C-alpha atoms as an extended CHARMM CRD file, in Angstrom:
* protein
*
       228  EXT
         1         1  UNK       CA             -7.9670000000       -9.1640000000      -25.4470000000  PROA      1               0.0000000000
         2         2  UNK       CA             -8.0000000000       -5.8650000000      -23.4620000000  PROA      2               0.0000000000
         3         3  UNK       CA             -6.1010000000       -2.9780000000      -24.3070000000  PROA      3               0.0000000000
         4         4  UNK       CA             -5.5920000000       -0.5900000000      -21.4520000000  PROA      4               0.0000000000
         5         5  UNK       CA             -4.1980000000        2.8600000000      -22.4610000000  PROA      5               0.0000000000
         6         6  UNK       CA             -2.7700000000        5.3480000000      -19.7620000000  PROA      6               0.0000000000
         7         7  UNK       CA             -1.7360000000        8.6970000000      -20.0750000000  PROA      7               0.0000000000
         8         8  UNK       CA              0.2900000000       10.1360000000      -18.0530000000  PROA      8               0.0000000000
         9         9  UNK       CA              3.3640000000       12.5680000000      -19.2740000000  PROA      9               0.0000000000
        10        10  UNK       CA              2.8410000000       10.7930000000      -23.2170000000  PROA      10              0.0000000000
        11        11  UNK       CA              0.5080000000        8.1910000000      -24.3280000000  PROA      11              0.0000000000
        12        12  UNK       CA              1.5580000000        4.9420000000      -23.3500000000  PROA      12              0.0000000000
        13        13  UNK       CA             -0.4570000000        1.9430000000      -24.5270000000  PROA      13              0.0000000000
        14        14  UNK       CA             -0.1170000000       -1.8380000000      -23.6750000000  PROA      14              0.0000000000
        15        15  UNK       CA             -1.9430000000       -4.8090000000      -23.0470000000  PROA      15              0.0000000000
        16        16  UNK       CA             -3.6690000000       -5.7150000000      -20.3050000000  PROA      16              0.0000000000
        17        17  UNK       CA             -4.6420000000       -9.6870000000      -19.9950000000  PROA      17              0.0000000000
        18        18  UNK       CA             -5.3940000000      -11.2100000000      -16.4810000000  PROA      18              0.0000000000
        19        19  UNK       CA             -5.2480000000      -14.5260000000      -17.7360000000  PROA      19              0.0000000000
        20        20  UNK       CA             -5.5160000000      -18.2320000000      -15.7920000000  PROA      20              0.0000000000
        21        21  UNK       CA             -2.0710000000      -18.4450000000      -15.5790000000  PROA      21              0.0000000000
        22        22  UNK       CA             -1.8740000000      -15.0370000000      -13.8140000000  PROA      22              0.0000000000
        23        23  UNK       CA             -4.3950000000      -16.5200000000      -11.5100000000  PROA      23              0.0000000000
        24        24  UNK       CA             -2.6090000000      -19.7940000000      -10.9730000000  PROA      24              0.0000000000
        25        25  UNK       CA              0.9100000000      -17.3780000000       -9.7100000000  PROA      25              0.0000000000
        26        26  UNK       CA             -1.3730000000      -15.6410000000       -7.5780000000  PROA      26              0.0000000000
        27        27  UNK       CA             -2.5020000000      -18.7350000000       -6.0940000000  PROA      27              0.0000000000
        28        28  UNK       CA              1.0120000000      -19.9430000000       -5.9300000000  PROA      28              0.0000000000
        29        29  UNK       CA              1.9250000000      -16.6940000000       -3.7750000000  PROA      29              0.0000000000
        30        30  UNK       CA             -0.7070000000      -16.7810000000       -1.4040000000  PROA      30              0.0000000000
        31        31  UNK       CA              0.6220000000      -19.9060000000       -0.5570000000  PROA      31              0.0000000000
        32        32  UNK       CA              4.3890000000      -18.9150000000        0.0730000000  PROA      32              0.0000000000
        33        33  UNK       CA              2.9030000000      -15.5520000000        1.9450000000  PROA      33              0.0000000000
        34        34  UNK       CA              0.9280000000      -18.5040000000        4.0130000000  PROA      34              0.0000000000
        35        35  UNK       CA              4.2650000000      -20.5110000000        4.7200000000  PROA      35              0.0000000000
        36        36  UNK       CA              5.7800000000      -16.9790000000        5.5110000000  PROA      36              0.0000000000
        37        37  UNK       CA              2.9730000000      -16.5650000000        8.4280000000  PROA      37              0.0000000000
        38        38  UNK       CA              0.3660000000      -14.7230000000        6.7420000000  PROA      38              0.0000000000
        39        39  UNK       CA             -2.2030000000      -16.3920000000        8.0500000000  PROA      39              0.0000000000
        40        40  UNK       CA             -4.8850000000      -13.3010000000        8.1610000000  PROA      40              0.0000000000
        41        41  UNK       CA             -7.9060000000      -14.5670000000        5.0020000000  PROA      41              0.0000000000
        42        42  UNK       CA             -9.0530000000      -11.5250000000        4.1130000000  PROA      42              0.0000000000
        43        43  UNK       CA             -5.4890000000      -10.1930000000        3.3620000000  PROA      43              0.0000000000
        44        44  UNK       CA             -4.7670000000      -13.4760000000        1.5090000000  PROA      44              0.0000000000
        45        45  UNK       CA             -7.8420000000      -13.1590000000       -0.9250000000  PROA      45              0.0000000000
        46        46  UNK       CA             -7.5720000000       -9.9040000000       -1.3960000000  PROA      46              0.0000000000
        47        47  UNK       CA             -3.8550000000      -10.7160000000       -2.7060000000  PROA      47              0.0000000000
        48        48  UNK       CA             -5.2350000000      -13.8150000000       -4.9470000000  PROA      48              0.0000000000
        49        49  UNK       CA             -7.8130000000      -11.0030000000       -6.4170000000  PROA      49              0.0000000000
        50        50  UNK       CA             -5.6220000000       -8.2490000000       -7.0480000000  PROA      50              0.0000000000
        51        51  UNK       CA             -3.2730000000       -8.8920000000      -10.5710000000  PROA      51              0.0000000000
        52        52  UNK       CA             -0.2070000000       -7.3420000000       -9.0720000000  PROA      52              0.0000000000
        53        53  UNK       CA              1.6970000000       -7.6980000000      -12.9590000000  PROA      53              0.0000000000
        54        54  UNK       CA             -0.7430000000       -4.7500000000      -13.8030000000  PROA      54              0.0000000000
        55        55  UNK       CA              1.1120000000       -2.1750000000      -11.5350000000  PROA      55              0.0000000000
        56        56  UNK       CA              4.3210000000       -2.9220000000      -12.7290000000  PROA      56              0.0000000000
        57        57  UNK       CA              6.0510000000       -2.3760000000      -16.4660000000  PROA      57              0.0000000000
        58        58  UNK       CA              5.3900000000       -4.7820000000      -18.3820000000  PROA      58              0.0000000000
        59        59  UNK       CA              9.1980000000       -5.8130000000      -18.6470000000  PROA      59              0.0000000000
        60        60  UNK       CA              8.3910000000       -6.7920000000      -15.3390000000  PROA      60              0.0000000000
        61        61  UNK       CA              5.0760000000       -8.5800000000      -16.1680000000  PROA      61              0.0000000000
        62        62  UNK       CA              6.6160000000      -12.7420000000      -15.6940000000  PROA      62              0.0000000000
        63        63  UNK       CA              8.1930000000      -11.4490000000      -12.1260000000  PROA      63              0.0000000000
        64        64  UNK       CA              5.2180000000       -9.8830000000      -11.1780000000  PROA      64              0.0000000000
        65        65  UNK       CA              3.9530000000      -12.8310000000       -8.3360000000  PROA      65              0.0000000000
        66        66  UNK       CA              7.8780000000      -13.3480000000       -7.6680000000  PROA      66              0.0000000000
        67        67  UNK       CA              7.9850000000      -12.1520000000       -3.7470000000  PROA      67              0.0000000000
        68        68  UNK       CA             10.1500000000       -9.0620000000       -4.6200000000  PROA      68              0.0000000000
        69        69  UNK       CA             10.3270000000       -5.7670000000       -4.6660000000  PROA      69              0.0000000000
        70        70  UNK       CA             10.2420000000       -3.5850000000       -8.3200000000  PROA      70              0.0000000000
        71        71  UNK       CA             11.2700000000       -0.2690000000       -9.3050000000  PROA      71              0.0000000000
        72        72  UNK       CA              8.4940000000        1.4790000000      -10.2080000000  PROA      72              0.0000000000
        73        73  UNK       CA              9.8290000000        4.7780000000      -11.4830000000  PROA      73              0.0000000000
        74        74  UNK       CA             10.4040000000        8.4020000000       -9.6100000000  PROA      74              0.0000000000
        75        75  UNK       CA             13.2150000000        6.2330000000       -7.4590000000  PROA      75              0.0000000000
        76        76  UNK       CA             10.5410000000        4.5850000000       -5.9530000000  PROA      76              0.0000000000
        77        77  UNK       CA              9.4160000000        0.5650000000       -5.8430000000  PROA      77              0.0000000000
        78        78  UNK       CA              6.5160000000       -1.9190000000       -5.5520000000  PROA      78              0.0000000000
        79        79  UNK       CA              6.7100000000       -3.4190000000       -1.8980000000  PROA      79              0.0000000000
        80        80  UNK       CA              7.2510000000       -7.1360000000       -2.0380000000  PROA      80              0.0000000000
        81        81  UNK       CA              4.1450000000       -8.9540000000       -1.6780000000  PROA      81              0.0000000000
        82        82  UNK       CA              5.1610000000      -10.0880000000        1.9150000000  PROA      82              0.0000000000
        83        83  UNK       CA              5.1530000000       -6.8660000000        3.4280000000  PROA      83              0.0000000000
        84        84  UNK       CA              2.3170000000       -6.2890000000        1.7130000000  PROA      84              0.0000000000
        85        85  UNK       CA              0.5690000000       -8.6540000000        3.2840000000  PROA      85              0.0000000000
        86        86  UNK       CA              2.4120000000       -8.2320000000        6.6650000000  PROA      86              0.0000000000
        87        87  UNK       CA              1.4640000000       -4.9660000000        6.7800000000  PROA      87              0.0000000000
        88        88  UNK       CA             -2.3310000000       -5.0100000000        6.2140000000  PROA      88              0.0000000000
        89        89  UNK       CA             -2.3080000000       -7.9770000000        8.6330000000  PROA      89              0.0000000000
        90        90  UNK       CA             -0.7710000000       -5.8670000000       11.3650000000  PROA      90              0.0000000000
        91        91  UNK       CA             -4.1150000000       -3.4150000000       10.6080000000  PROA      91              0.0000000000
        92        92  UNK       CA             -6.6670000000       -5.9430000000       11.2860000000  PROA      92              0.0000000000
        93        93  UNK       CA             -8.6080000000       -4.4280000000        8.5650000000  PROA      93              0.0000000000
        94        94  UNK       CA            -12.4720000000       -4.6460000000        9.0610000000  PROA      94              0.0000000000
        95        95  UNK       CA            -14.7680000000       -3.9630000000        6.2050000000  PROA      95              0.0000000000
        96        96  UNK       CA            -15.8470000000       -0.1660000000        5.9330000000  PROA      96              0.0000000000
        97        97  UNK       CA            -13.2840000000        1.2670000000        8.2140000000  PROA      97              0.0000000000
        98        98  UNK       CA            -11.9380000000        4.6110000000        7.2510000000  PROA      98              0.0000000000
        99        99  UNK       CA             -8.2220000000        4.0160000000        6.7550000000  PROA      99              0.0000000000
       100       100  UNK       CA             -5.4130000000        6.9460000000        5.9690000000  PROA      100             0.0000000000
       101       101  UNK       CA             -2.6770000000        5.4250000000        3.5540000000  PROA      101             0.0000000000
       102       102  UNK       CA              0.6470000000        7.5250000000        3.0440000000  PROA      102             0.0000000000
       103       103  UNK       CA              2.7670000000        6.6510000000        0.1470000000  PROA      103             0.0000000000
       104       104  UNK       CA              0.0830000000        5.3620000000       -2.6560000000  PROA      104             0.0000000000
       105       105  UNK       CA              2.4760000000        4.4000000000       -5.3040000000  PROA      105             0.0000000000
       106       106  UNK       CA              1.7870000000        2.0150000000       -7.9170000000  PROA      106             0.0000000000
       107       107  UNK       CA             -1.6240000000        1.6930000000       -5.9010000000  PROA      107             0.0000000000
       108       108  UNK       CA             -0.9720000000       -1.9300000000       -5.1100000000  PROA      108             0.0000000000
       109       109  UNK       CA             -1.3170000000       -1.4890000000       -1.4080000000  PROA      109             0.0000000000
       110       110  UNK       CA             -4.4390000000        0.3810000000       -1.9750000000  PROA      110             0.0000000000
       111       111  UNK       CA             -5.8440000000       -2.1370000000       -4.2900000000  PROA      111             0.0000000000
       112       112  UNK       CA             -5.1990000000       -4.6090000000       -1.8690000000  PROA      112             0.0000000000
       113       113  UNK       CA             -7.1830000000       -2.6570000000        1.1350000000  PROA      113             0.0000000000
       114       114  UNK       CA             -9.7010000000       -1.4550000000       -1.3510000000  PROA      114             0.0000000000
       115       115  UNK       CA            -10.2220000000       -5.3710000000       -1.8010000000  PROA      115             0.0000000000
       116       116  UNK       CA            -10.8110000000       -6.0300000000        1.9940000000  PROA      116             0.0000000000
       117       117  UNK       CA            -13.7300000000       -3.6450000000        1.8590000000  PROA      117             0.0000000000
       118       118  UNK       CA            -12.1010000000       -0.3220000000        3.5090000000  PROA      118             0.0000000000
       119       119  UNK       CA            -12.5580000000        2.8840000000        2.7990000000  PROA      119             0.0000000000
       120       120  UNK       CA             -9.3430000000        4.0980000000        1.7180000000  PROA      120             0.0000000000
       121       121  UNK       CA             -7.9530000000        7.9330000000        1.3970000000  PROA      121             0.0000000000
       122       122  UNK       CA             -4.5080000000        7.7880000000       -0.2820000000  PROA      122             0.0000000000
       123       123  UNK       CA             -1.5040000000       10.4010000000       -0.2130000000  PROA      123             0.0000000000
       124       124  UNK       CA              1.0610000000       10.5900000000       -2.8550000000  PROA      124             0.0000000000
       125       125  UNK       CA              3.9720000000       13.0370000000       -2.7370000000  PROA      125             0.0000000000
       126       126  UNK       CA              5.3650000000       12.0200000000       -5.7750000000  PROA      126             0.0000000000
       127       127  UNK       CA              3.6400000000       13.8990000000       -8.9780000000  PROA      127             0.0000000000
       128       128  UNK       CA              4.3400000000       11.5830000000      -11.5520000000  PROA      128             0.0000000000
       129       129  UNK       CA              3.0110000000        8.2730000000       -9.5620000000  PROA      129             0.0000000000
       130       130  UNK       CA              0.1970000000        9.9980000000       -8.3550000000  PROA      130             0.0000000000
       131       131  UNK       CA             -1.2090000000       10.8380000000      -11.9840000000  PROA      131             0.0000000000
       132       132  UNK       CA             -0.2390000000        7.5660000000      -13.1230000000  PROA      132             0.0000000000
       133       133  UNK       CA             -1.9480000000        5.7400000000      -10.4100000000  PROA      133             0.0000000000
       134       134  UNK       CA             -5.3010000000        8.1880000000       -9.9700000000  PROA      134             0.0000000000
       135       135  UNK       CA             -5.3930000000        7.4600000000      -14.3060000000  PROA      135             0.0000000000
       136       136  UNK       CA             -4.6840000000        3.4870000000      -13.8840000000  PROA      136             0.0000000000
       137       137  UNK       CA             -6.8500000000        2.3500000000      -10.2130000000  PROA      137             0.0000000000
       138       138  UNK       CA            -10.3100000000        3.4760000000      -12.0300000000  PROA      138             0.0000000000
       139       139  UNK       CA             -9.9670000000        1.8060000000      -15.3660000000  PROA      139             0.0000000000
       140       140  UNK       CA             -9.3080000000       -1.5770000000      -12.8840000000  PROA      140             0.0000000000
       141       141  UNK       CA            -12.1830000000       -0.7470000000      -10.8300000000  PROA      141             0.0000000000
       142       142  UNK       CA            -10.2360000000        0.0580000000       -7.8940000000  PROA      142             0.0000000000
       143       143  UNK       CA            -12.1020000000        2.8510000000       -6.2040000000  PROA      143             0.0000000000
       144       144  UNK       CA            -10.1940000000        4.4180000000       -3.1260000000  PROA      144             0.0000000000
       145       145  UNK       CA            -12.5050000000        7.2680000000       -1.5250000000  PROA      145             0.0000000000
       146       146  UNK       CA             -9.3970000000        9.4460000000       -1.7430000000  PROA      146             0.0000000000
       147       147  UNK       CA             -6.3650000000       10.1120000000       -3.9110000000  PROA      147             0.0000000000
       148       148  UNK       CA             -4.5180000000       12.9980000000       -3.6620000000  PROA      148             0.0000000000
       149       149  UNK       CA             -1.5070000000       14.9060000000       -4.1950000000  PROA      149             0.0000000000
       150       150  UNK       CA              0.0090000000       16.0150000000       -0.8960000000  PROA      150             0.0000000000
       151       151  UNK       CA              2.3290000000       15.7610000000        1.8270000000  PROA      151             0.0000000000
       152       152  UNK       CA              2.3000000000       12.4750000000        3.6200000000  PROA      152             0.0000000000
       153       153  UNK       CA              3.4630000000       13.9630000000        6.9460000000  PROA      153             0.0000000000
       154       154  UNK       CA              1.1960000000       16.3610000000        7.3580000000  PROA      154             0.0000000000
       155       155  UNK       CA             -1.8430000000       13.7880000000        6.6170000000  PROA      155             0.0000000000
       156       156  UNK       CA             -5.3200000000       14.5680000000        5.5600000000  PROA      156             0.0000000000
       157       157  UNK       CA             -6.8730000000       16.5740000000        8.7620000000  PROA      157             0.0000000000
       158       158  UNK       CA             -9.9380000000       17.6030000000        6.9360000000  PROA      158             0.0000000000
       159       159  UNK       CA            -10.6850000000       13.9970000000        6.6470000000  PROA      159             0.0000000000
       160       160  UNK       CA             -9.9940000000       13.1420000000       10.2150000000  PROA      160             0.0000000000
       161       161  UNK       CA            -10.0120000000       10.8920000000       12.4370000000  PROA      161             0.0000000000
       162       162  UNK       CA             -9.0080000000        7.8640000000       10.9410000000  PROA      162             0.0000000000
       163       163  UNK       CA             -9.7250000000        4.1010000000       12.3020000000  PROA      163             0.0000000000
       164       164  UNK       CA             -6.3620000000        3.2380000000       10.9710000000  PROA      164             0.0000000000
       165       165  UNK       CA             -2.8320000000        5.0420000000        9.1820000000  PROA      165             0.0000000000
       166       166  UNK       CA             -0.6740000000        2.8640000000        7.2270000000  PROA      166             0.0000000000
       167       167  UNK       CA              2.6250000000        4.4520000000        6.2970000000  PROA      167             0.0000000000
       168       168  UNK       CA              4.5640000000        2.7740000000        3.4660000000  PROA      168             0.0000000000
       169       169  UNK       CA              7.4930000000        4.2070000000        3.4810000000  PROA      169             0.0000000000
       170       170  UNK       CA             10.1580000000        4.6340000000        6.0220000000  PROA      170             0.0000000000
       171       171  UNK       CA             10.2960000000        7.7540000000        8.4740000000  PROA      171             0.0000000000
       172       172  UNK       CA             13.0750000000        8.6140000000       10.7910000000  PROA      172             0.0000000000
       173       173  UNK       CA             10.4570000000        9.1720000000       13.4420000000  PROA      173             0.0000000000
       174       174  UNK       CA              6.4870000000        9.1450000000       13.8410000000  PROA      174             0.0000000000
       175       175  UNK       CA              4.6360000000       12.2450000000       12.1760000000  PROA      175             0.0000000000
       176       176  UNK       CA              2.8930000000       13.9240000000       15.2080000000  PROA      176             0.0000000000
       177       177  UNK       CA              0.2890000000       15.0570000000       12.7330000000  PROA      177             0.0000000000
       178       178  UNK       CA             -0.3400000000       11.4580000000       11.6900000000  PROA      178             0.0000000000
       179       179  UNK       CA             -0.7220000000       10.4830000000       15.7890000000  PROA      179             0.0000000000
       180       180  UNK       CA             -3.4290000000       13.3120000000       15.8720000000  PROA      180             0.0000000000
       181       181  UNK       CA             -5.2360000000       11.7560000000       13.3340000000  PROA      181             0.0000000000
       182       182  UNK       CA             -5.6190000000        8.7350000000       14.8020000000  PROA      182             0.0000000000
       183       183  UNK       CA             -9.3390000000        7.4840000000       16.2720000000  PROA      183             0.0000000000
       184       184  UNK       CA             -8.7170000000        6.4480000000       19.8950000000  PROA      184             0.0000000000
       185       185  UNK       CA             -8.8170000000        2.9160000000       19.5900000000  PROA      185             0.0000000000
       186       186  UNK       CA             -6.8580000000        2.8100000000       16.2670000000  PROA      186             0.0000000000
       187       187  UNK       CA             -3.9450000000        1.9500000000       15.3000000000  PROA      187             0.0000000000
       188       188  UNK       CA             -1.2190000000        2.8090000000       13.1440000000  PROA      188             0.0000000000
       189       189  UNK       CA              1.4730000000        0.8820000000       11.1630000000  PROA      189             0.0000000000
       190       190  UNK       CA              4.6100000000        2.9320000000        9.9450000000  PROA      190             0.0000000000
       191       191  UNK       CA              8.1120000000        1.4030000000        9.5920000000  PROA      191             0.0000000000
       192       192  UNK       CA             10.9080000000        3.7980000000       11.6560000000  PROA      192             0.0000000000
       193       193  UNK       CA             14.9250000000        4.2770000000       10.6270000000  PROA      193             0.0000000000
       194       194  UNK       CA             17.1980000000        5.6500000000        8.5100000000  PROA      194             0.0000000000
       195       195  UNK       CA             18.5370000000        2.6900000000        6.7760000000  PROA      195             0.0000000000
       196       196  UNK       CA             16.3730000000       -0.3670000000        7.5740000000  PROA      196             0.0000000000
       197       197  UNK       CA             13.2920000000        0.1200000000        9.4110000000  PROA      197             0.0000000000
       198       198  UNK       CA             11.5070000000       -1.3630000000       12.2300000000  PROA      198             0.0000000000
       199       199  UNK       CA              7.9730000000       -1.7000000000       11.8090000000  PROA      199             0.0000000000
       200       200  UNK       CA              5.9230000000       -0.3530000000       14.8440000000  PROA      200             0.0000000000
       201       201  UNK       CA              2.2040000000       -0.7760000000       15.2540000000  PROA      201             0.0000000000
       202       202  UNK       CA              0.6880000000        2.1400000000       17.1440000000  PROA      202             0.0000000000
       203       203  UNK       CA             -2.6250000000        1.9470000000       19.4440000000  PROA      203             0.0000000000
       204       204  UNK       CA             -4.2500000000        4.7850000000       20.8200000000  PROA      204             0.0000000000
       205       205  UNK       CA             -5.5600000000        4.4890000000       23.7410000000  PROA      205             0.0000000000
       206       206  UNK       CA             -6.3740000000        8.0480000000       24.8320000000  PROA      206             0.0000000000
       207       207  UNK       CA             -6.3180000000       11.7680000000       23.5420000000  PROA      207             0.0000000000
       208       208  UNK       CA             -2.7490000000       11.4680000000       24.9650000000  PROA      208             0.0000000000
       209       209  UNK       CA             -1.8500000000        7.9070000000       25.8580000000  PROA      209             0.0000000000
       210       210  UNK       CA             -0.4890000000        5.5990000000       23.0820000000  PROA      210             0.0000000000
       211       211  UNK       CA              0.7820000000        1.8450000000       23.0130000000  PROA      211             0.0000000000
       212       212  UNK       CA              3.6810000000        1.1310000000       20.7650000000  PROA      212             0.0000000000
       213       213  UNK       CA              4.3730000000       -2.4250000000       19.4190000000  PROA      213             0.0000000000
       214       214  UNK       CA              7.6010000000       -3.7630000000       17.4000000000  PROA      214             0.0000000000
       215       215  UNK       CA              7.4100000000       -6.2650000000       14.7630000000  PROA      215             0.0000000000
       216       216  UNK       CA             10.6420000000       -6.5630000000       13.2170000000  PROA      216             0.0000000000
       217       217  UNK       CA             13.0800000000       -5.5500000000       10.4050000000  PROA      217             0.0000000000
       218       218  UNK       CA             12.3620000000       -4.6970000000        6.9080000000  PROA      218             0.0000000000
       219       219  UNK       CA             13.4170000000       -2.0490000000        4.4820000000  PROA      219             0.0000000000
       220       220  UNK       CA             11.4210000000        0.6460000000        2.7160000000  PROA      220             0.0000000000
       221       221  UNK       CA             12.1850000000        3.8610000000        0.0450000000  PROA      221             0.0000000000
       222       222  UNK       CA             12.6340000000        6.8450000000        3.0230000000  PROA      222             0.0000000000
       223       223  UNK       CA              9.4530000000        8.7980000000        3.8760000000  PROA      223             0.0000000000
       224       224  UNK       CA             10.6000000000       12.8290000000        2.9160000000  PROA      224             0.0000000000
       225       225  UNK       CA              9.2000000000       15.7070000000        4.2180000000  PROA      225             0.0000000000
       226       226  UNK       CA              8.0360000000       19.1880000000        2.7270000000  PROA      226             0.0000000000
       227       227  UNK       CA              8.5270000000       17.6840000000       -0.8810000000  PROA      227             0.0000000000
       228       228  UNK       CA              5.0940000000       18.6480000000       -2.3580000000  PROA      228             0.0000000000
């Protein structure tokens, strides 16, 4: 038996087991993402690799492969495995690429990319996910090349260009810092709206020229700027 300990604001201590039957609900997902339209492999066995009940309380431990979304503290939540999945479909994720993810919370997401062999620079605005998460992704041997404390909107310029953005939660409009950030040829996936949000894939296609794409509704924790 493994016992993981975090600390974050106090010690905190529980048990960590990623057991067969953990790997059985896992397989049991990937199917119902499958029947959803996930059809993308790499996304699918990255999710049937990556125990999603270890980013979530462990009250929440025999929901964790439930297709829902969690609270996962700071008024934020775990994205339901579907969008997930949607979402790192819509990035067409090829191994080594130098992605750009805003809104790390629990780290799922990142595990998951982290899983399809990317190279993945993570912004958190939120202080107390981001020391939970940059405490908890190591000790699972989930290495992102970047985790940081900052302000999503404004990106990670130093680090720029990026083959592809993912944006995870919802912004009333498309950062232009995020668009500058952008390889030409890359894309980016951000869900945009108040209330519910429509996810957009964007393509550059030039310094200046950029392809926008719509792939329905879905509803995300709002994107906030100047909150670091």
């Amino acid at each position: 038996m493994d016992i993981l300990c975090i600390f974050v604001i106090q010690p905190i201590c529980r048990q960590v087991k990623d057991t067969v039957k953990h790997q059985g609900l896992r397989n049991q997902l990937v199917q119902i993402l499958e029947q959803k339209g996930i059809y993308d492999q790499e996304v699918l066995n990255a999710i049937k690799l990556i125990p999603r009940h270890l980013f979530l309380d462990s009250s929440f431990e025999n929901f964790a492969y439930q297709d829902k979304a969690f609270p996962i503290g700071a008024g934020q939540t775990i994205s339901q495995p579907y969008t997930v999945a949607f979402q790192s479909q819509l990035l067409q994720v090829k191994k080594y690429q130098k992605i750009l993810e805003i809104g790390t919370g629990s780290g799922y997401q990142t595990a998951v990319l982290v899983a399809m062999g990317a190279s993945v620079y993570s912004v958190e605005r939120q202080q107390e996910l981001y020391r939970k998460t940059s405490q908890l992704l190591p000790l699972l041997a989930i290495r992102p090349k970047l985790l940081t404390y900052a302000d999503g909107y404004k990106g990670l310029a130093s680090y720029a260009p990026f083959d592809s953005i993912l944006v995870t939660a919802g912004a009333p409009d498309i950062p232009n810092d995020l668009l500058g950030q952008l390889k030409i040829g890359g894309r980016m996936i951000i869900p945009i709206g108040e209330q519910d949000q429509t996810m957009v894939e964007i393509v550059r296609k030039s310094e200046t020229e950029f392809e926008r794409f719509e792939h329905g509704q879905f509803k995300f924790v709002p994107m906030l700027k100047n909150k670091v």
